[in-house]
PDB file of C-alpha atoms in Angstrom:
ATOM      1  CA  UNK A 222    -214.528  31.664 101.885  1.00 40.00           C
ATOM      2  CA  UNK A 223    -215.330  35.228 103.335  1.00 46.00           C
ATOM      3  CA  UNK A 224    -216.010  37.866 100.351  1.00 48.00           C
ATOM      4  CA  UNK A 225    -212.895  40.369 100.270  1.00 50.00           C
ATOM      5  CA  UNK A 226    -212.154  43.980  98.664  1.00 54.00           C
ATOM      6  CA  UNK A 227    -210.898  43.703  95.043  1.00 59.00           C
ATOM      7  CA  UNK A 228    -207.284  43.695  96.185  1.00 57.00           C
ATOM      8  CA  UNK A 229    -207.712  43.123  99.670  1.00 54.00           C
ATOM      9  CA  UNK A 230    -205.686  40.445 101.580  1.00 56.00           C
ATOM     10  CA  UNK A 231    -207.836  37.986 103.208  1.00 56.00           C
ATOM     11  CA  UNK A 232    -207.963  37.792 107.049  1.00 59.00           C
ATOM     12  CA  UNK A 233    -208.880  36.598 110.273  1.00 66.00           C
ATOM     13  CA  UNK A 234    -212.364  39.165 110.045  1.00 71.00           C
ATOM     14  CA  UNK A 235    -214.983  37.212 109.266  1.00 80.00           C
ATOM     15  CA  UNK A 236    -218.622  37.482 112.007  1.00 86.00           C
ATOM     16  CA  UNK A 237    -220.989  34.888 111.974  1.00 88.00           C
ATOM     17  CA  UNK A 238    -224.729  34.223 113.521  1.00 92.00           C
ATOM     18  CA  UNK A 239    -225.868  31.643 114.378  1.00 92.00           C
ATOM     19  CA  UNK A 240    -229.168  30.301 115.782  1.00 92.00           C
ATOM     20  CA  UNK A 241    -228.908  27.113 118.495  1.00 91.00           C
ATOM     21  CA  UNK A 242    -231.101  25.422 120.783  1.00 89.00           C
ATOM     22  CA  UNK A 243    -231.049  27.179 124.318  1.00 89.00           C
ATOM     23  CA  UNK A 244    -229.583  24.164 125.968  1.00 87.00           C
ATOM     24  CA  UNK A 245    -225.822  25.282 123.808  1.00 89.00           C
ATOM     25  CA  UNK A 246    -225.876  27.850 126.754  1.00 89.00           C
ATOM     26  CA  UNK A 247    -225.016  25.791 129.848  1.00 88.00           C
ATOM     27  CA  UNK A 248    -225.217  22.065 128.155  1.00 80.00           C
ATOM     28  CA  UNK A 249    -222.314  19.353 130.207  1.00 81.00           C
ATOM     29  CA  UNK A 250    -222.232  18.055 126.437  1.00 80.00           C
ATOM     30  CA  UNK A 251    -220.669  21.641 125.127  1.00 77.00           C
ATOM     31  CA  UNK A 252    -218.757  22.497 128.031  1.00 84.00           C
ATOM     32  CA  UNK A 253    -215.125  22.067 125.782  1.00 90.00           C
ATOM     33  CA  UNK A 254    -216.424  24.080 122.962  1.00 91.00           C
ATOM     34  CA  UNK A 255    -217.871  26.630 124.924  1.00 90.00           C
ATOM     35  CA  UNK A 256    -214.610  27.189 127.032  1.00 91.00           C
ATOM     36  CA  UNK A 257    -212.802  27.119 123.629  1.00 93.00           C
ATOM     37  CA  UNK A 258    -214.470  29.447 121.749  1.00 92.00           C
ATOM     38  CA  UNK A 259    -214.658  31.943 125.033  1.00 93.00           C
ATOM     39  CA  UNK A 260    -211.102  31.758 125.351  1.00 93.00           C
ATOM     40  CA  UNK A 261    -210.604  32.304 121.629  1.00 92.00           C
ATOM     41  CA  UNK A 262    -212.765  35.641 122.092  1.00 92.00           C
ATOM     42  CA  UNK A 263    -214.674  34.967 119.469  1.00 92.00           C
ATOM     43  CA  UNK A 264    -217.981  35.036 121.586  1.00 95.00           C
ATOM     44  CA  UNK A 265    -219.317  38.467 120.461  1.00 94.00           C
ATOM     45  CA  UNK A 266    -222.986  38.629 121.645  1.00 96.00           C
ATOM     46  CA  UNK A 267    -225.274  35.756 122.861  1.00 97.00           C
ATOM     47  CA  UNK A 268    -228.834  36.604 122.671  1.00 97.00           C
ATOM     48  CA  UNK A 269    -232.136  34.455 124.359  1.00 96.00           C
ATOM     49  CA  UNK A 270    -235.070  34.705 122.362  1.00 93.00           C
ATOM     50  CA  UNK A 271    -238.399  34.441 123.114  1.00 91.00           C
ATOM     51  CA  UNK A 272    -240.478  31.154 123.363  1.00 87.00           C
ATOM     52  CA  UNK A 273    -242.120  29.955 119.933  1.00 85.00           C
ATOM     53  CA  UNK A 274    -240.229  31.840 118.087  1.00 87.00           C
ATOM     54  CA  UNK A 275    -240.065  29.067 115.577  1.00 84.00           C
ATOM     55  CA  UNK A 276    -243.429  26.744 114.434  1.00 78.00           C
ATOM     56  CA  UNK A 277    -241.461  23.371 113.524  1.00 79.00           C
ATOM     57  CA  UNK A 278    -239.966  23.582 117.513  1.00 78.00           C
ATOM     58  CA  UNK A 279    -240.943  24.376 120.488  1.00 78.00           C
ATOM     59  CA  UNK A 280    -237.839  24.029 122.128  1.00 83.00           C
ATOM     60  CA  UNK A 281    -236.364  27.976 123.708  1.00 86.00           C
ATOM     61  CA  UNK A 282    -233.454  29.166 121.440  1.00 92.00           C
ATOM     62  CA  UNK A 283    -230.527  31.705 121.399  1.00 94.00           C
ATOM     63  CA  UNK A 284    -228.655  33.371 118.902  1.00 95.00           C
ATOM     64  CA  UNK A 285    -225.062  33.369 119.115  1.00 95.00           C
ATOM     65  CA  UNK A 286    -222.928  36.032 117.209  1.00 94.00           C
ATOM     66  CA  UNK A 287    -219.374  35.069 116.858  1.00 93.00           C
ATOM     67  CA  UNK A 288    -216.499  37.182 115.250  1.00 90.00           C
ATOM     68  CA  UNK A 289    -212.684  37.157 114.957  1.00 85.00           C
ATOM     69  CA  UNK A 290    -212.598  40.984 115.390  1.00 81.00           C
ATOM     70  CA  UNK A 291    -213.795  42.024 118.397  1.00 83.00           C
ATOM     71  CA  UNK A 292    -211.787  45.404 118.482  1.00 75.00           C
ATOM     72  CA  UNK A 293    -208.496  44.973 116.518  1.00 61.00           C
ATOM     73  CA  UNK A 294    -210.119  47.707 113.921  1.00 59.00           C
ATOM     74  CA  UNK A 295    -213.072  49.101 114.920  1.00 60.00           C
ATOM     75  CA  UNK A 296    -213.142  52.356 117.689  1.00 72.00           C
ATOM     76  CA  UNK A 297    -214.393  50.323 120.370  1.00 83.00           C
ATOM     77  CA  UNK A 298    -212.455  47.393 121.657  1.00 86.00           C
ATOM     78  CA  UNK A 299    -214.428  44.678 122.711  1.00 90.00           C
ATOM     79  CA  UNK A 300    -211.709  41.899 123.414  1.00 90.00           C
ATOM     80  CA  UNK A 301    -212.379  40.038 126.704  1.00 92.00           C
ATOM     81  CA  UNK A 302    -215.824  41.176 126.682  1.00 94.00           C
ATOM     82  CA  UNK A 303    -219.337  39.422 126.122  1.00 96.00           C
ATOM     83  CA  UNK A 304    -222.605  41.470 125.241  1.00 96.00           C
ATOM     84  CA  UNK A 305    -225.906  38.905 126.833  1.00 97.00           C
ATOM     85  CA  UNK A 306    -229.231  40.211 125.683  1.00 97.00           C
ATOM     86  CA  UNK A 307    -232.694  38.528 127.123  1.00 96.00           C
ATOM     87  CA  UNK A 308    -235.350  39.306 124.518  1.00 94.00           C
ATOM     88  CA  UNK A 309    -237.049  36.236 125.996  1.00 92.00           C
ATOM     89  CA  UNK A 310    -240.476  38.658 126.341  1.00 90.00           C
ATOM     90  CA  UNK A 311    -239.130  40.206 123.423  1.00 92.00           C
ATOM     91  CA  UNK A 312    -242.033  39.593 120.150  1.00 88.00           C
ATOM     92  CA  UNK A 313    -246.025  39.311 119.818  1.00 88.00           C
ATOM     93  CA  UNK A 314    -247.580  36.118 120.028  1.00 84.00           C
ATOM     94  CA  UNK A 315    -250.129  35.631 116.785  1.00 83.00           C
ATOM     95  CA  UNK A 316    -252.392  32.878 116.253  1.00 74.00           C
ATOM     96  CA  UNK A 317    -252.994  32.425 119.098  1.00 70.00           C
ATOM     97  CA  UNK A 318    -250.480  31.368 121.581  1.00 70.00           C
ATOM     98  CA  UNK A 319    -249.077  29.139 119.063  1.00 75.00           C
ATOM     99  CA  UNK A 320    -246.082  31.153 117.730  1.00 81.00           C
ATOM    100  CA  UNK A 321    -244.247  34.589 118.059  1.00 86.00           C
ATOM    101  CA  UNK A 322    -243.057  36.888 115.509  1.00 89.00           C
ATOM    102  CA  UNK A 323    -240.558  39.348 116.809  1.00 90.00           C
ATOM    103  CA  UNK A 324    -241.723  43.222 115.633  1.00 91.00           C
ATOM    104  CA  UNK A 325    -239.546  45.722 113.593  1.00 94.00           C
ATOM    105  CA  UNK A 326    -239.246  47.710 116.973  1.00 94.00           C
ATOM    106  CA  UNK A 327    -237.846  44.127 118.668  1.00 94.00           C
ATOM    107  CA  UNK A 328    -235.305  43.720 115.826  1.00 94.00           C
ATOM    108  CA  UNK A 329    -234.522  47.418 115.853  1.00 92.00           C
ATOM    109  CA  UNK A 330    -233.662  47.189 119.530  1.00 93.00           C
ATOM    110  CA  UNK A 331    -232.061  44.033 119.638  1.00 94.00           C
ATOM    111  CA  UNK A 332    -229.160  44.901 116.187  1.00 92.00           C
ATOM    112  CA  UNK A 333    -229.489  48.978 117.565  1.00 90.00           C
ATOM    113  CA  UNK A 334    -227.851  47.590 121.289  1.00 93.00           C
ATOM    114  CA  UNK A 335    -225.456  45.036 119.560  1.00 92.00           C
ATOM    115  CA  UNK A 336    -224.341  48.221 117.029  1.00 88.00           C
ATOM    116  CA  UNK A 337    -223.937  50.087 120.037  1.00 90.00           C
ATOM    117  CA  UNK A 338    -222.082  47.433 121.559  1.00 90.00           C
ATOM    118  CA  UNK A 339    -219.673  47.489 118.592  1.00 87.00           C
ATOM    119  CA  UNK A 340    -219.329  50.725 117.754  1.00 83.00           C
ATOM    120  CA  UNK A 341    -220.453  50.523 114.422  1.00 78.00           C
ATOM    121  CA  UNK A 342    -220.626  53.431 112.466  1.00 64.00           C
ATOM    122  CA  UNK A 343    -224.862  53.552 112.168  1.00 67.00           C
ATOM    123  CA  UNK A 344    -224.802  53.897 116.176  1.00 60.00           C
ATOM    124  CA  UNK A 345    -222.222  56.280 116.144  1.00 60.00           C
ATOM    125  CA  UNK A 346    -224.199  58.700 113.504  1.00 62.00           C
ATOM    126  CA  UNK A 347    -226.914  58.419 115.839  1.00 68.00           C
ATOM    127  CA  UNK A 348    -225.188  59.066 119.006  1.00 66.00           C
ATOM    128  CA  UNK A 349    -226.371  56.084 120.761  1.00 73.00           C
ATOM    129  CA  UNK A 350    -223.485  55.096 122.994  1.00 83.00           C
ATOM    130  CA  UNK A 351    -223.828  51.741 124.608  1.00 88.00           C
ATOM    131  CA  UNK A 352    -224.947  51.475 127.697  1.00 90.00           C
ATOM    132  CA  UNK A 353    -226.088  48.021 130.050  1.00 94.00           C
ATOM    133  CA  UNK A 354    -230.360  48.238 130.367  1.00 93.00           C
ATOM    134  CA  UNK A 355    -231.606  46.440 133.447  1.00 95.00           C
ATOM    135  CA  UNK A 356    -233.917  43.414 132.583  1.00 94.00           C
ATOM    136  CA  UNK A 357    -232.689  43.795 128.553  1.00 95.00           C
ATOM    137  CA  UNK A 358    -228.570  43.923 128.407  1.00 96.00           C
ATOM    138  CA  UNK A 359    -224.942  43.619 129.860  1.00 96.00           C
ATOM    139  CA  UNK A 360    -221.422  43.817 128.729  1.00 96.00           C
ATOM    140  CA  UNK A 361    -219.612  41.397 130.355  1.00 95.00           C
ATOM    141  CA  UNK A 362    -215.843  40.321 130.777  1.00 95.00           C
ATOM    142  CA  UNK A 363    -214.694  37.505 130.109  1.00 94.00           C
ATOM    143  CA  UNK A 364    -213.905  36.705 133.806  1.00 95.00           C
ATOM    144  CA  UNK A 365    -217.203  36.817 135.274  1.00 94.00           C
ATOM    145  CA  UNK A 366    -218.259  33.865 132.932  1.00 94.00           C
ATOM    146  CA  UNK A 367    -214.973  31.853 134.019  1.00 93.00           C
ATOM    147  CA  UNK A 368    -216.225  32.566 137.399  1.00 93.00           C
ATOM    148  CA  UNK A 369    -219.489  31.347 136.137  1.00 92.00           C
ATOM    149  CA  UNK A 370    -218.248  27.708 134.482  1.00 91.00           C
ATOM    150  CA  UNK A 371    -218.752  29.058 131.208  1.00 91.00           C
ATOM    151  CA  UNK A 372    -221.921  29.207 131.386  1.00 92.00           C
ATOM    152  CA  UNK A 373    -223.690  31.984 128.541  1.00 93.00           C
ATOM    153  CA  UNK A 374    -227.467  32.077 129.662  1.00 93.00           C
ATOM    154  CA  UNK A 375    -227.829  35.770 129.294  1.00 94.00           C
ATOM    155  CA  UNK A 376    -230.413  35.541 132.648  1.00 92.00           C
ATOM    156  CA  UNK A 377    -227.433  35.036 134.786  1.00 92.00           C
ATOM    157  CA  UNK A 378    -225.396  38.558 133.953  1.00 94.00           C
ATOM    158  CA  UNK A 379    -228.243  40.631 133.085  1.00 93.00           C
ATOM    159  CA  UNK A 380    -230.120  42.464 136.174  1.00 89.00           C
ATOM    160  CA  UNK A 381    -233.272  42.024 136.886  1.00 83.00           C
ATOM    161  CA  UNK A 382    -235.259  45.222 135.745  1.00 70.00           C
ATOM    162  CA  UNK A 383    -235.937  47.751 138.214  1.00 62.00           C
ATOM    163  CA  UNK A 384    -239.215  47.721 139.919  1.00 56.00           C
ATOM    164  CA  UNK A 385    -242.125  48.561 138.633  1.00 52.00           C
ATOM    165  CA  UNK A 386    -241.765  47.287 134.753  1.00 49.00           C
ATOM    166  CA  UNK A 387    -242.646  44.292 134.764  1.00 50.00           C
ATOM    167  CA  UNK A 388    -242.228  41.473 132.706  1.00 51.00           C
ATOM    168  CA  UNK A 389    -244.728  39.923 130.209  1.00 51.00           C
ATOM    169  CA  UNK A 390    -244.637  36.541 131.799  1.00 49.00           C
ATOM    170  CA  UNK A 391    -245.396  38.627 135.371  1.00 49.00           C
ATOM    171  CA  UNK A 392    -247.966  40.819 133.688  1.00 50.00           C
ATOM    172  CA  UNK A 393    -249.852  37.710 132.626  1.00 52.00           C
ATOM    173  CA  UNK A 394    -249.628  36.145 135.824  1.00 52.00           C
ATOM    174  CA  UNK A 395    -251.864  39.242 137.564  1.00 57.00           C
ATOM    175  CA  UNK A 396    -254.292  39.009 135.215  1.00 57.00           C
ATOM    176  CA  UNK A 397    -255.125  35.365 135.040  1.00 56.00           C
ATOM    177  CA  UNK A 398    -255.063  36.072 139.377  1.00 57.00           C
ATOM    178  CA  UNK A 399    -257.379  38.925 138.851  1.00 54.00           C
ATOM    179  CA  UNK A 400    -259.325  36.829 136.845  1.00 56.00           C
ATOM    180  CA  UNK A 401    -259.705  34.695 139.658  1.00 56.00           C
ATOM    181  CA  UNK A 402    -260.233  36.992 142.165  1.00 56.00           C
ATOM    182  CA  UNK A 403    -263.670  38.385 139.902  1.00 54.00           C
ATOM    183  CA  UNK A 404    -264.808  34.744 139.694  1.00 57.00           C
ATOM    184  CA  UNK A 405    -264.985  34.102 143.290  1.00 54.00           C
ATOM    185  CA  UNK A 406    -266.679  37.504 143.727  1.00 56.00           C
ATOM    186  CA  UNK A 407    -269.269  36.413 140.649  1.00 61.00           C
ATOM    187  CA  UNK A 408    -269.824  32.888 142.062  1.00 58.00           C
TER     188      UNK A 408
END
C-alpha cells in the first residue's frame, strides 16, 4: 500500500520503476501486457541502459517508469505520451571492460530530462523546460508506438544524433581502425 498524507484519501497516484531485461521491449511473449499497460497510460518513461551495467548479467536492460498520473495534477499533462531515453553509451566502463557504473553526471541527466519531462517542480526552479535531444531523448504519443506494434525500444523513436558527435561504440570503432592502419605502416 502506497504511503498517504495524514488525512489524505488514498488514490490512483502511485509511480513505480522498474528494471527488466531489454528483451520486455519488443518480446512476442509480452506483446498483451505491453499493449495493456500502453493503453492504460501508465507507460511514463522507458529508458535503455548501457551494456554491463550489472556484474551477475550480461544480458542489455531497460528501466521502465510506470505511473497512474501522468498529468491529472501536475502542470504538464503527459497523457497519451511516452518519454524513450537511450543512455545505452551512457556510464564508464571500470575494471576493465567487465562492468559499467553510470556517473553522477549520467544519473543527473537521465532523472534532470525525465523531471523535465514531468514538470516537476526541481526542473521548473531551474528553468529547464523539456525539450527532445537527438541521439539522447523523445516524447512520444501514444500513436506512433501503435503504429509501431507496441514496440518500446527507445532506438526506434529517438533520432539519430546529428553529425559530427559521435557515439562511443563509433568512437571505438576508429580507433581500433586507426590502430590498424599504424600497424600496417609499422610492419
Amino acid at each position: 500500500m502506497a504511503a498517504t498524507r495524514p488525512g489524505a484519501k488514498p488514490g490512483p497516484y502511485g509511480t513505480a520503476g522498474i528494471v527488466l531485461a531489454e528483451g520486455s521491449l519488443r518480446a512476442r511473449s509480452g506483446d498483451r501486457i505491453r499493449r495493456a499497460m500502453l493503453e492504460d497510460d501508465v507507460v511514463a518513461c522507458v529508458v535503455a541502459l548501457p551494456p554491463h551495467l550489472f556484474r551477475t548479467t550480461r544480458i542489455p536492460s531497460c528501466l521502465w517508469i510506470l505511473t497512474k498520473n501522468k498529468g491529472r495534477r501536475r502542470p504538464v499533462d503527459r497523457r497519451g505520451e511516452i518519454l524513450f531515453v537511450d543512455a545505452r553509451e551512457a556510464g564508464t566502463l571500470v575494471g576493465g571492460r567487465t562492468e559499467r557504473v553510470l556517473t553522477e553526471t549520467d544519473i543527473t541527466r537521465i532523472a534532470g530530462t525525465y523531471h523535465a519531462w514531468r514538470g516537476i517542480l526541481s526542473a521548473r526552479a531551474e528553468r529547464a523546460p523539456y525539450r527532445d535531444e537527438p541521439g539522447f531523448c523523445a516524447s512520444v504519443g501514444l500513436e506512433a508506438v501503435r503504429r509501431h506494434k507496441y514496440e518500446l525500444t527507445p532506438s526506434r523513436y529517438v533520432s539519430r544524433a546529428r553529425a559530427g558527435f559521435a557515439t562511443q561504440d563509433a568512437r571505438r570503432g576508429e580507433l581500433q581502425a586507426l590502430t590498424r592502419n599504424l600497424d600496417v605502416l609499422f610492419d
